[in-house]
Short mmCIF file of N, CA and C in Angstrom, two decimals:
data_model
loop_
_atom_site.label_atom_id
_atom_site.label_comp_id
_atom_site.label_asym_id
_atom_site.label_seq_id
_atom_site.Cartn_x
_atom_site.Cartn_y
_atom_site.Cartn_z
N MET A 1 0.82 -1.20 0.00
CA MET A 1 0.00 0.00 0.00
C MET A 1 0.87 1.27 0.00
N LYS A 2 1.92 1.30 0.82
CA LYS A 2 2.76 2.49 0.86
C LYS A 2 3.38 2.80 -0.49
N ARG A 3 3.89 1.78 -1.17
CA ARG A 3 4.52 2.00 -2.47
C ARG A 3 3.54 2.58 -3.47
N ARG A 4 2.32 2.07 -3.47
CA ARG A 4 1.31 2.54 -4.41
C ARG A 4 1.00 4.02 -4.17
N LEU A 5 0.86 4.43 -2.91
CA LEU A 5 0.54 5.82 -2.61
C LEU A 5 1.71 6.74 -2.94
N LEU A 6 2.91 6.33 -2.61
CA LEU A 6 4.07 7.14 -2.94
C LEU A 6 4.22 7.28 -4.44
N SER A 7 3.99 6.22 -5.15
CA SER A 7 4.08 6.26 -6.60
C SER A 7 3.06 7.20 -7.20
N ALA A 8 1.93 7.37 -6.53
CA ALA A 8 0.90 8.27 -7.06
C ALA A 8 1.44 9.69 -7.20
N GLY A 9 2.19 10.16 -6.21
CA GLY A 9 2.76 11.50 -6.30
C GLY A 9 3.74 11.62 -7.44
N LEU A 10 4.59 10.65 -7.60
CA LEU A 10 5.55 10.67 -8.69
C LEU A 10 4.85 10.53 -10.03
N GLY A 11 3.84 9.68 -10.07
CA GLY A 11 3.10 9.47 -11.31
C GLY A 11 2.33 10.71 -11.74
N LEU A 12 1.76 11.43 -10.78
CA LEU A 12 1.06 12.67 -11.12
C LEU A 12 2.03 13.66 -11.75
N THR A 13 3.24 13.71 -11.23
CA THR A 13 4.25 14.58 -11.82
C THR A 13 4.49 14.19 -13.27
N LEU A 14 4.63 12.89 -13.52
CA LEU A 14 4.88 12.41 -14.87
C LEU A 14 3.71 12.74 -15.79
N VAL A 15 2.48 12.53 -15.33
CA VAL A 15 1.30 12.80 -16.16
C VAL A 15 1.23 14.27 -16.53
N PHE A 16 1.38 15.16 -15.55
CA PHE A 16 1.32 16.58 -15.84
C PHE A 16 2.52 17.02 -16.67
N GLY A 17 3.67 16.40 -16.45
CA GLY A 17 4.85 16.71 -17.25
C GLY A 17 4.63 16.36 -18.71
N LEU A 18 4.01 15.21 -18.97
CA LEU A 18 3.71 14.82 -20.35
C LEU A 18 2.71 15.78 -20.97
N ALA A 19 1.74 16.23 -20.18
CA ALA A 19 0.77 17.20 -20.70
C ALA A 19 1.47 18.48 -21.13
N ALA A 20 2.49 18.89 -20.38
CA ALA A 20 3.24 20.10 -20.74
C ALA A 20 3.97 19.92 -22.05
N VAL A 21 4.58 18.78 -22.25
CA VAL A 21 5.33 18.52 -23.49
C VAL A 21 4.38 18.46 -24.68
N VAL A 22 3.25 17.79 -24.53
CA VAL A 22 2.29 17.67 -25.62
C VAL A 22 1.73 19.03 -26.00
N GLY A 23 1.59 19.92 -25.02
CA GLY A 23 0.99 21.23 -25.27
C GLY A 23 1.88 22.22 -25.98
N LEU A 24 3.09 21.85 -26.36
CA LEU A 24 4.00 22.81 -26.98
C LEU A 24 3.63 23.16 -28.41
N GLY A 25 2.86 22.35 -29.08
CA GLY A 25 2.57 22.59 -30.49
C GLY A 25 1.42 23.56 -30.69
N GLY A 26 1.11 23.85 -31.94
CA GLY A 26 -0.05 24.65 -32.29
C GLY A 26 0.24 26.13 -32.38
N SER A 27 -0.78 26.87 -32.84
CA SER A 27 -0.61 28.31 -32.96
C SER A 27 -0.72 28.95 -31.59
N VAL A 28 -0.06 30.06 -31.41
CA VAL A 28 -0.01 30.69 -30.11
C VAL A 28 -0.28 32.18 -30.23
N PRO A 29 -1.55 32.58 -30.11
CA PRO A 29 -1.84 34.01 -30.13
C PRO A 29 -1.43 34.67 -28.82
N ARG A 30 -1.22 35.95 -28.84
CA ARG A 30 -0.84 36.70 -27.65
C ARG A 30 -2.05 36.94 -26.76
N ALA A 31 -1.80 37.48 -25.59
CA ALA A 31 -2.84 37.73 -24.60
C ALA A 31 -4.00 38.53 -25.19
N GLY A 32 -5.21 38.15 -24.82
CA GLY A 32 -6.40 38.84 -25.29
C GLY A 32 -7.01 38.25 -26.54
N ALA A 33 -6.27 37.48 -27.30
CA ALA A 33 -6.78 36.87 -28.53
C ALA A 33 -7.44 35.53 -28.21
N ALA A 34 -8.42 35.18 -29.04
CA ALA A 34 -9.06 33.87 -28.88
C ALA A 34 -8.03 32.78 -29.15
N THR A 35 -8.16 31.68 -28.42
CA THR A 35 -7.17 30.62 -28.57
C THR A 35 -7.81 29.24 -28.45
N THR A 36 -7.21 28.29 -29.11
CA THR A 36 -7.63 26.90 -28.97
C THR A 36 -6.53 26.07 -28.32
N ARG A 37 -5.43 26.70 -28.00
CA ARG A 37 -4.33 25.97 -27.39
C ARG A 37 -4.69 25.59 -25.95
N PRO A 38 -4.11 24.51 -25.47
CA PRO A 38 -4.47 24.04 -24.12
C PRO A 38 -3.82 24.88 -23.03
N ASN A 39 -4.50 24.93 -21.89
CA ASN A 39 -3.86 25.44 -20.68
C ASN A 39 -3.05 24.28 -20.12
N ILE A 40 -1.91 24.57 -19.57
CA ILE A 40 -1.03 23.53 -19.06
C ILE A 40 -0.73 23.83 -17.60
N VAL A 41 -0.92 22.84 -16.77
CA VAL A 41 -0.58 22.95 -15.36
C VAL A 41 0.37 21.80 -15.05
N LEU A 42 1.54 22.13 -14.61
CA LEU A 42 2.53 21.13 -14.22
C LEU A 42 2.64 21.17 -12.70
N ILE A 43 2.36 20.04 -12.08
CA ILE A 43 2.46 19.95 -10.63
C ILE A 43 3.62 19.02 -10.32
N LEU A 44 4.61 19.55 -9.65
CA LEU A 44 5.77 18.77 -9.25
C LEU A 44 5.72 18.60 -7.74
N MET A 45 5.72 17.38 -7.31
CA MET A 45 5.75 17.11 -5.88
C MET A 45 6.99 16.28 -5.60
N ASP A 46 7.86 16.81 -4.77
CA ASP A 46 8.98 15.99 -4.33
C ASP A 46 9.00 15.99 -2.81
N ASP A 47 9.83 15.17 -2.26
CA ASP A 47 9.83 14.94 -0.81
C ASP A 47 8.43 14.56 -0.35
N PHE A 48 7.75 13.81 -1.18
CA PHE A 48 6.37 13.41 -0.93
C PHE A 48 6.34 12.23 0.01
N SER A 49 5.66 12.38 1.10
CA SER A 49 5.55 11.33 2.11
C SER A 49 4.15 10.72 2.02
N VAL A 50 4.08 9.43 2.23
CA VAL A 50 2.79 8.73 2.22
C VAL A 50 1.84 9.35 3.24
N GLU A 51 2.37 9.83 4.35
CA GLU A 51 1.53 10.43 5.38
C GLU A 51 0.83 11.69 4.90
N LEU A 52 1.39 12.37 3.90
CA LEU A 52 0.78 13.59 3.39
C LEU A 52 -0.50 13.32 2.60
N LEU A 53 -0.66 12.13 2.09
CA LEU A 53 -1.82 11.82 1.26
C LEU A 53 -3.13 12.08 1.99
N ARG A 54 -3.17 11.83 3.28
CA ARG A 54 -4.42 12.03 4.01
C ARG A 54 -4.83 13.50 4.06
N THR A 55 -3.91 14.42 3.80
CA THR A 55 -4.24 15.85 3.80
C THR A 55 -4.57 16.36 2.39
N MET A 56 -4.65 15.45 1.43
CA MET A 56 -4.85 15.83 0.03
C MET A 56 -6.14 15.19 -0.51
N PRO A 57 -7.28 15.86 -0.31
CA PRO A 57 -8.55 15.26 -0.70
C PRO A 57 -8.67 14.93 -2.19
N GLN A 58 -8.12 15.76 -3.06
CA GLN A 58 -8.23 15.49 -4.49
C GLN A 58 -7.41 14.26 -4.88
N ALA A 59 -6.24 14.11 -4.29
CA ALA A 59 -5.42 12.93 -4.56
C ALA A 59 -6.12 11.68 -4.04
N ARG A 60 -6.79 11.79 -2.90
CA ARG A 60 -7.54 10.63 -2.37
C ARG A 60 -8.71 10.28 -3.29
N LYS A 61 -9.33 11.28 -3.91
CA LYS A 61 -10.42 11.01 -4.87
C LYS A 61 -9.89 10.26 -6.09
N LEU A 62 -8.74 10.67 -6.58
CA LEU A 62 -8.12 9.95 -7.70
C LEU A 62 -7.83 8.51 -7.30
N GLN A 63 -7.32 8.33 -6.13
CA GLN A 63 -7.00 6.99 -5.65
C GLN A 63 -8.28 6.15 -5.53
N ALA A 64 -9.36 6.74 -5.04
CA ALA A 64 -10.63 6.01 -4.88
C ALA A 64 -11.19 5.59 -6.24
N ARG A 65 -10.87 6.34 -7.28
CA ARG A 65 -11.34 5.98 -8.63
C ARG A 65 -10.34 5.09 -9.34
N SER A 66 -9.47 4.45 -8.57
CA SER A 66 -8.49 3.48 -9.08
C SER A 66 -7.32 4.10 -9.82
N ALA A 67 -7.05 5.36 -9.59
CA ALA A 67 -5.85 5.95 -10.18
C ALA A 67 -4.66 5.57 -9.33
N SER A 68 -3.82 4.75 -9.88
CA SER A 68 -2.59 4.41 -9.17
C SER A 68 -1.45 4.36 -10.18
N PHE A 69 -0.28 4.54 -9.69
CA PHE A 69 0.89 4.58 -10.55
C PHE A 69 1.91 3.59 -9.99
N ASP A 70 1.69 2.34 -10.30
CA ASP A 70 2.51 1.28 -9.74
C ASP A 70 3.93 1.25 -10.30
N ASN A 71 4.12 1.83 -11.45
CA ASN A 71 5.44 1.81 -12.10
C ASN A 71 5.95 3.22 -12.35
N ALA A 72 5.94 4.04 -11.34
CA ALA A 72 6.45 5.39 -11.47
C ALA A 72 7.97 5.37 -11.38
N PHE A 73 8.61 6.27 -12.08
CA PHE A 73 10.07 6.32 -12.12
C PHE A 73 10.54 7.74 -11.90
N VAL A 74 11.74 7.87 -11.44
CA VAL A 74 12.37 9.16 -11.28
C VAL A 74 13.78 9.06 -11.85
N VAL A 75 14.23 10.11 -12.50
CA VAL A 75 15.53 10.06 -13.14
C VAL A 75 16.67 10.14 -12.12
N ASP A 76 16.44 10.80 -10.99
CA ASP A 76 17.45 10.92 -9.95
C ASP A 76 16.72 11.16 -8.64
N SER A 77 17.23 10.63 -7.56
CA SER A 77 16.54 10.78 -6.28
C SER A 77 16.81 12.13 -5.61
N SER A 78 17.74 12.91 -6.09
CA SER A 78 18.00 14.24 -5.54
C SER A 78 17.16 15.27 -6.29
N CYS A 79 16.70 16.28 -5.57
CA CYS A 79 15.73 17.20 -6.15
C CYS A 79 16.28 18.01 -7.33
N CYS A 80 17.46 18.60 -7.23
CA CYS A 80 17.97 19.46 -8.31
C CYS A 80 18.23 18.70 -9.61
N PRO A 81 18.91 17.56 -9.57
CA PRO A 81 19.06 16.82 -10.83
C PRO A 81 17.73 16.39 -11.42
N SER A 82 16.81 15.98 -10.56
CA SER A 82 15.50 15.53 -11.03
C SER A 82 14.70 16.68 -11.64
N ARG A 83 14.66 17.82 -10.97
CA ARG A 83 13.95 18.99 -11.49
C ARG A 83 14.58 19.49 -12.79
N SER A 84 15.90 19.50 -12.85
CA SER A 84 16.58 19.92 -14.08
C SER A 84 16.22 19.01 -15.25
N SER A 85 16.14 17.73 -14.98
CA SER A 85 15.76 16.78 -16.03
C SER A 85 14.31 16.98 -16.46
N LEU A 86 13.43 17.23 -15.49
CA LEU A 86 12.03 17.48 -15.82
C LEU A 86 11.89 18.73 -16.68
N LEU A 87 12.63 19.77 -16.35
CA LEU A 87 12.53 21.04 -17.07
C LEU A 87 13.16 21.00 -18.46
N THR A 88 14.17 20.17 -18.65
CA THR A 88 14.88 20.15 -19.94
C THR A 88 14.61 18.91 -20.77
N GLY A 89 14.16 17.84 -20.14
CA GLY A 89 13.99 16.58 -20.85
C GLY A 89 15.29 15.81 -21.02
N LEU A 90 16.32 16.25 -20.34
CA LEU A 90 17.64 15.63 -20.45
C LEU A 90 18.04 14.96 -19.14
N PRO A 91 18.80 13.89 -19.20
CA PRO A 91 19.28 13.25 -17.97
C PRO A 91 20.36 14.11 -17.30
N PRO A 92 20.60 13.88 -16.01
CA PRO A 92 21.55 14.73 -15.28
C PRO A 92 22.93 14.85 -15.92
N HIS A 93 23.46 13.80 -16.49
CA HIS A 93 24.81 13.92 -17.06
C HIS A 93 24.84 14.85 -18.28
N LEU A 94 23.69 15.14 -18.87
CA LEU A 94 23.65 16.09 -19.99
C LEU A 94 23.26 17.50 -19.55
N THR A 95 22.65 17.64 -18.36
CA THR A 95 22.35 18.98 -17.86
C THR A 95 23.52 19.55 -17.06
N GLY A 96 24.39 18.69 -16.55
CA GLY A 96 25.49 19.12 -15.70
C GLY A 96 25.07 19.31 -14.26
N VAL A 97 23.79 19.09 -13.95
CA VAL A 97 23.28 19.21 -12.59
C VAL A 97 23.28 17.80 -11.99
N LEU A 98 24.32 17.53 -11.23
CA LEU A 98 24.54 16.17 -10.73
C LEU A 98 24.17 15.99 -9.27
N ASN A 99 24.00 17.09 -8.54
CA ASN A 99 23.61 17.01 -7.14
C ASN A 99 22.93 18.32 -6.74
N ASN A 100 22.74 18.52 -5.45
CA ASN A 100 21.99 19.68 -4.97
C ASN A 100 22.84 20.88 -4.58
N THR A 101 24.15 20.71 -4.49
CA THR A 101 25.00 21.79 -4.00
C THR A 101 26.08 22.16 -5.03
N ILE A 102 26.57 23.37 -4.93
CA ILE A 102 27.51 23.92 -5.91
C ILE A 102 28.87 23.22 -5.85
N HIS A 103 29.41 23.00 -4.68
CA HIS A 103 30.75 22.47 -4.44
C HIS A 103 31.82 23.45 -4.94
N ASP A 104 32.12 23.50 -6.20
CA ASP A 104 33.15 24.39 -6.74
C ASP A 104 32.47 25.50 -7.54
N PRO A 105 32.55 26.75 -7.07
CA PRO A 105 31.87 27.84 -7.78
C PRO A 105 32.33 28.02 -9.23
N GLN A 106 33.57 27.66 -9.53
CA GLN A 106 34.07 27.78 -10.90
C GLN A 106 33.49 26.70 -11.82
N ARG A 107 33.25 25.52 -11.30
CA ARG A 107 32.69 24.41 -12.06
C ARG A 107 31.62 23.73 -11.20
N PRO A 108 30.48 24.41 -11.01
CA PRO A 108 29.45 23.87 -10.12
C PRO A 108 28.89 22.54 -10.62
N THR A 109 28.54 21.69 -9.70
CA THR A 109 27.96 20.39 -10.06
C THR A 109 26.52 20.26 -9.62
N GLY A 110 25.98 21.29 -9.00
CA GLY A 110 24.61 21.17 -8.53
C GLY A 110 23.90 22.49 -8.37
N GLY A 111 22.59 22.37 -8.13
CA GLY A 111 21.76 23.53 -7.86
C GLY A 111 21.63 24.49 -9.04
N TRP A 112 21.17 25.70 -8.72
CA TRP A 112 20.92 26.73 -9.71
C TRP A 112 22.20 27.11 -10.46
N ALA A 113 23.33 27.14 -9.74
CA ALA A 113 24.59 27.54 -10.37
C ALA A 113 24.94 26.61 -11.53
N ALA A 114 24.81 25.32 -11.34
CA ALA A 114 25.11 24.36 -12.42
C ALA A 114 24.05 24.45 -13.52
N PHE A 115 22.80 24.59 -13.14
CA PHE A 115 21.72 24.69 -14.13
C PHE A 115 21.98 25.85 -15.08
N ARG A 116 22.32 27.00 -14.51
CA ARG A 116 22.58 28.21 -15.31
C ARG A 116 23.87 28.08 -16.12
N ARG A 117 24.93 27.63 -15.47
CA ARG A 117 26.25 27.58 -16.13
C ARG A 117 26.26 26.69 -17.37
N TYR A 118 25.53 25.60 -17.35
CA TYR A 118 25.61 24.63 -18.44
C TYR A 118 24.49 24.79 -19.48
N GLY A 119 23.91 25.99 -19.56
CA GLY A 119 23.00 26.32 -20.65
C GLY A 119 21.61 25.74 -20.58
N ASN A 120 21.16 25.38 -19.40
CA ASN A 120 19.86 24.74 -19.28
C ASN A 120 18.68 25.70 -19.37
N LEU A 121 18.91 26.98 -19.15
CA LEU A 121 17.80 27.93 -19.26
C LEU A 121 17.20 27.92 -20.66
N LYS A 122 18.03 27.94 -21.68
CA LYS A 122 17.51 27.98 -23.06
C LYS A 122 16.85 26.65 -23.46
N ARG A 123 17.11 25.58 -22.71
CA ARG A 123 16.50 24.27 -23.00
C ARG A 123 15.26 23.99 -22.17
N SER A 124 14.92 24.87 -21.24
CA SER A 124 13.83 24.62 -20.31
C SER A 124 12.47 24.73 -20.96
N VAL A 125 11.57 23.85 -20.56
CA VAL A 125 10.22 23.86 -21.12
C VAL A 125 9.51 25.18 -20.81
N ASN A 126 9.75 25.76 -19.63
CA ASN A 126 9.09 27.02 -19.31
C ASN A 126 9.55 28.15 -20.23
N VAL A 127 10.82 28.16 -20.62
CA VAL A 127 11.32 29.17 -21.55
C VAL A 127 10.72 28.92 -22.93
N SER A 128 10.62 27.67 -23.35
CA SER A 128 10.00 27.33 -24.64
C SER A 128 8.55 27.74 -24.67
N LEU A 129 7.84 27.50 -23.57
CA LEU A 129 6.44 27.90 -23.51
C LEU A 129 6.30 29.42 -23.57
N ASP A 130 7.15 30.13 -22.86
CA ASP A 130 7.12 31.58 -22.87
C ASP A 130 7.37 32.12 -24.27
N ALA A 131 8.32 31.52 -24.98
CA ALA A 131 8.63 31.94 -26.35
C ALA A 131 7.47 31.70 -27.30
N ARG A 132 6.58 30.79 -26.93
CA ARG A 132 5.41 30.48 -27.75
C ARG A 132 4.16 31.23 -27.29
N GLY A 133 4.35 32.22 -26.42
CA GLY A 133 3.25 33.08 -26.03
C GLY A 133 2.50 32.67 -24.78
N TYR A 134 2.93 31.62 -24.12
CA TYR A 134 2.30 31.22 -22.87
C TYR A 134 2.80 32.11 -21.74
N THR A 135 1.94 32.35 -20.78
CA THR A 135 2.35 33.00 -19.55
C THR A 135 2.74 31.89 -18.58
N THR A 136 3.94 31.96 -18.08
CA THR A 136 4.42 30.93 -17.17
C THR A 136 4.67 31.52 -15.80
N GLY A 137 4.62 30.69 -14.80
CA GLY A 137 4.90 31.11 -13.44
C GLY A 137 5.36 29.92 -12.64
N PHE A 138 5.96 30.18 -11.52
CA PHE A 138 6.44 29.11 -10.67
C PHE A 138 6.17 29.49 -9.23
N ILE A 139 5.60 28.58 -8.49
CA ILE A 139 5.33 28.80 -7.07
C ILE A 139 6.07 27.72 -6.31
N GLY A 140 6.85 28.11 -5.34
CA GLY A 140 7.58 27.14 -4.54
C GLY A 140 9.06 27.15 -4.84
N LYS A 141 9.72 26.10 -4.41
CA LYS A 141 11.17 26.00 -4.58
C LYS A 141 11.50 25.64 -6.02
N TYR A 142 12.43 26.35 -6.61
CA TYR A 142 12.85 26.12 -8.00
C TYR A 142 14.05 25.20 -8.00
N LEU A 143 15.22 25.73 -7.72
CA LEU A 143 16.44 24.95 -7.59
C LEU A 143 17.25 25.53 -6.44
N ASN A 144 17.97 24.71 -5.73
CA ASN A 144 18.79 25.18 -4.60
C ASN A 144 19.74 26.27 -5.08
N GLY A 145 19.78 27.38 -4.32
CA GLY A 145 20.66 28.49 -4.64
C GLY A 145 20.10 29.45 -5.66
N TYR A 146 18.81 29.29 -6.06
CA TYR A 146 18.21 30.21 -7.03
C TYR A 146 18.19 31.61 -6.42
N GLU A 147 18.56 32.58 -7.23
CA GLU A 147 18.70 33.97 -6.76
C GLU A 147 17.36 34.62 -6.55
#
């Protein structure tokens, strides 16, 4: 039971992440114009504990309707490499974000410093969406050391 509930959080991230990737196509009018393009909501949950599920009524409703994610996967168990991969679609060894901390400021291996240094901003889905006329925003923790 614990594995199934924990996987639900990771699986929801994957489902919404796929929705974001699929939504990149199509015409993109600017604000105020009629549009047929989809709205995209990406929900990323990390450090998700099974105990938190009881405080999440919508997630419990999904579970009651048999939504489970028995085979959820994560590219890396550390938050910064995993988030960098989600944002770019690349594995950690290609983003240069290998852990959560900078270590060497000249050649950072983790966090925001590594994400920025190795060109991941231009590869990020949020930047691609913005370039296509979407309004993007982020609530919560982005990457360790973000300015």
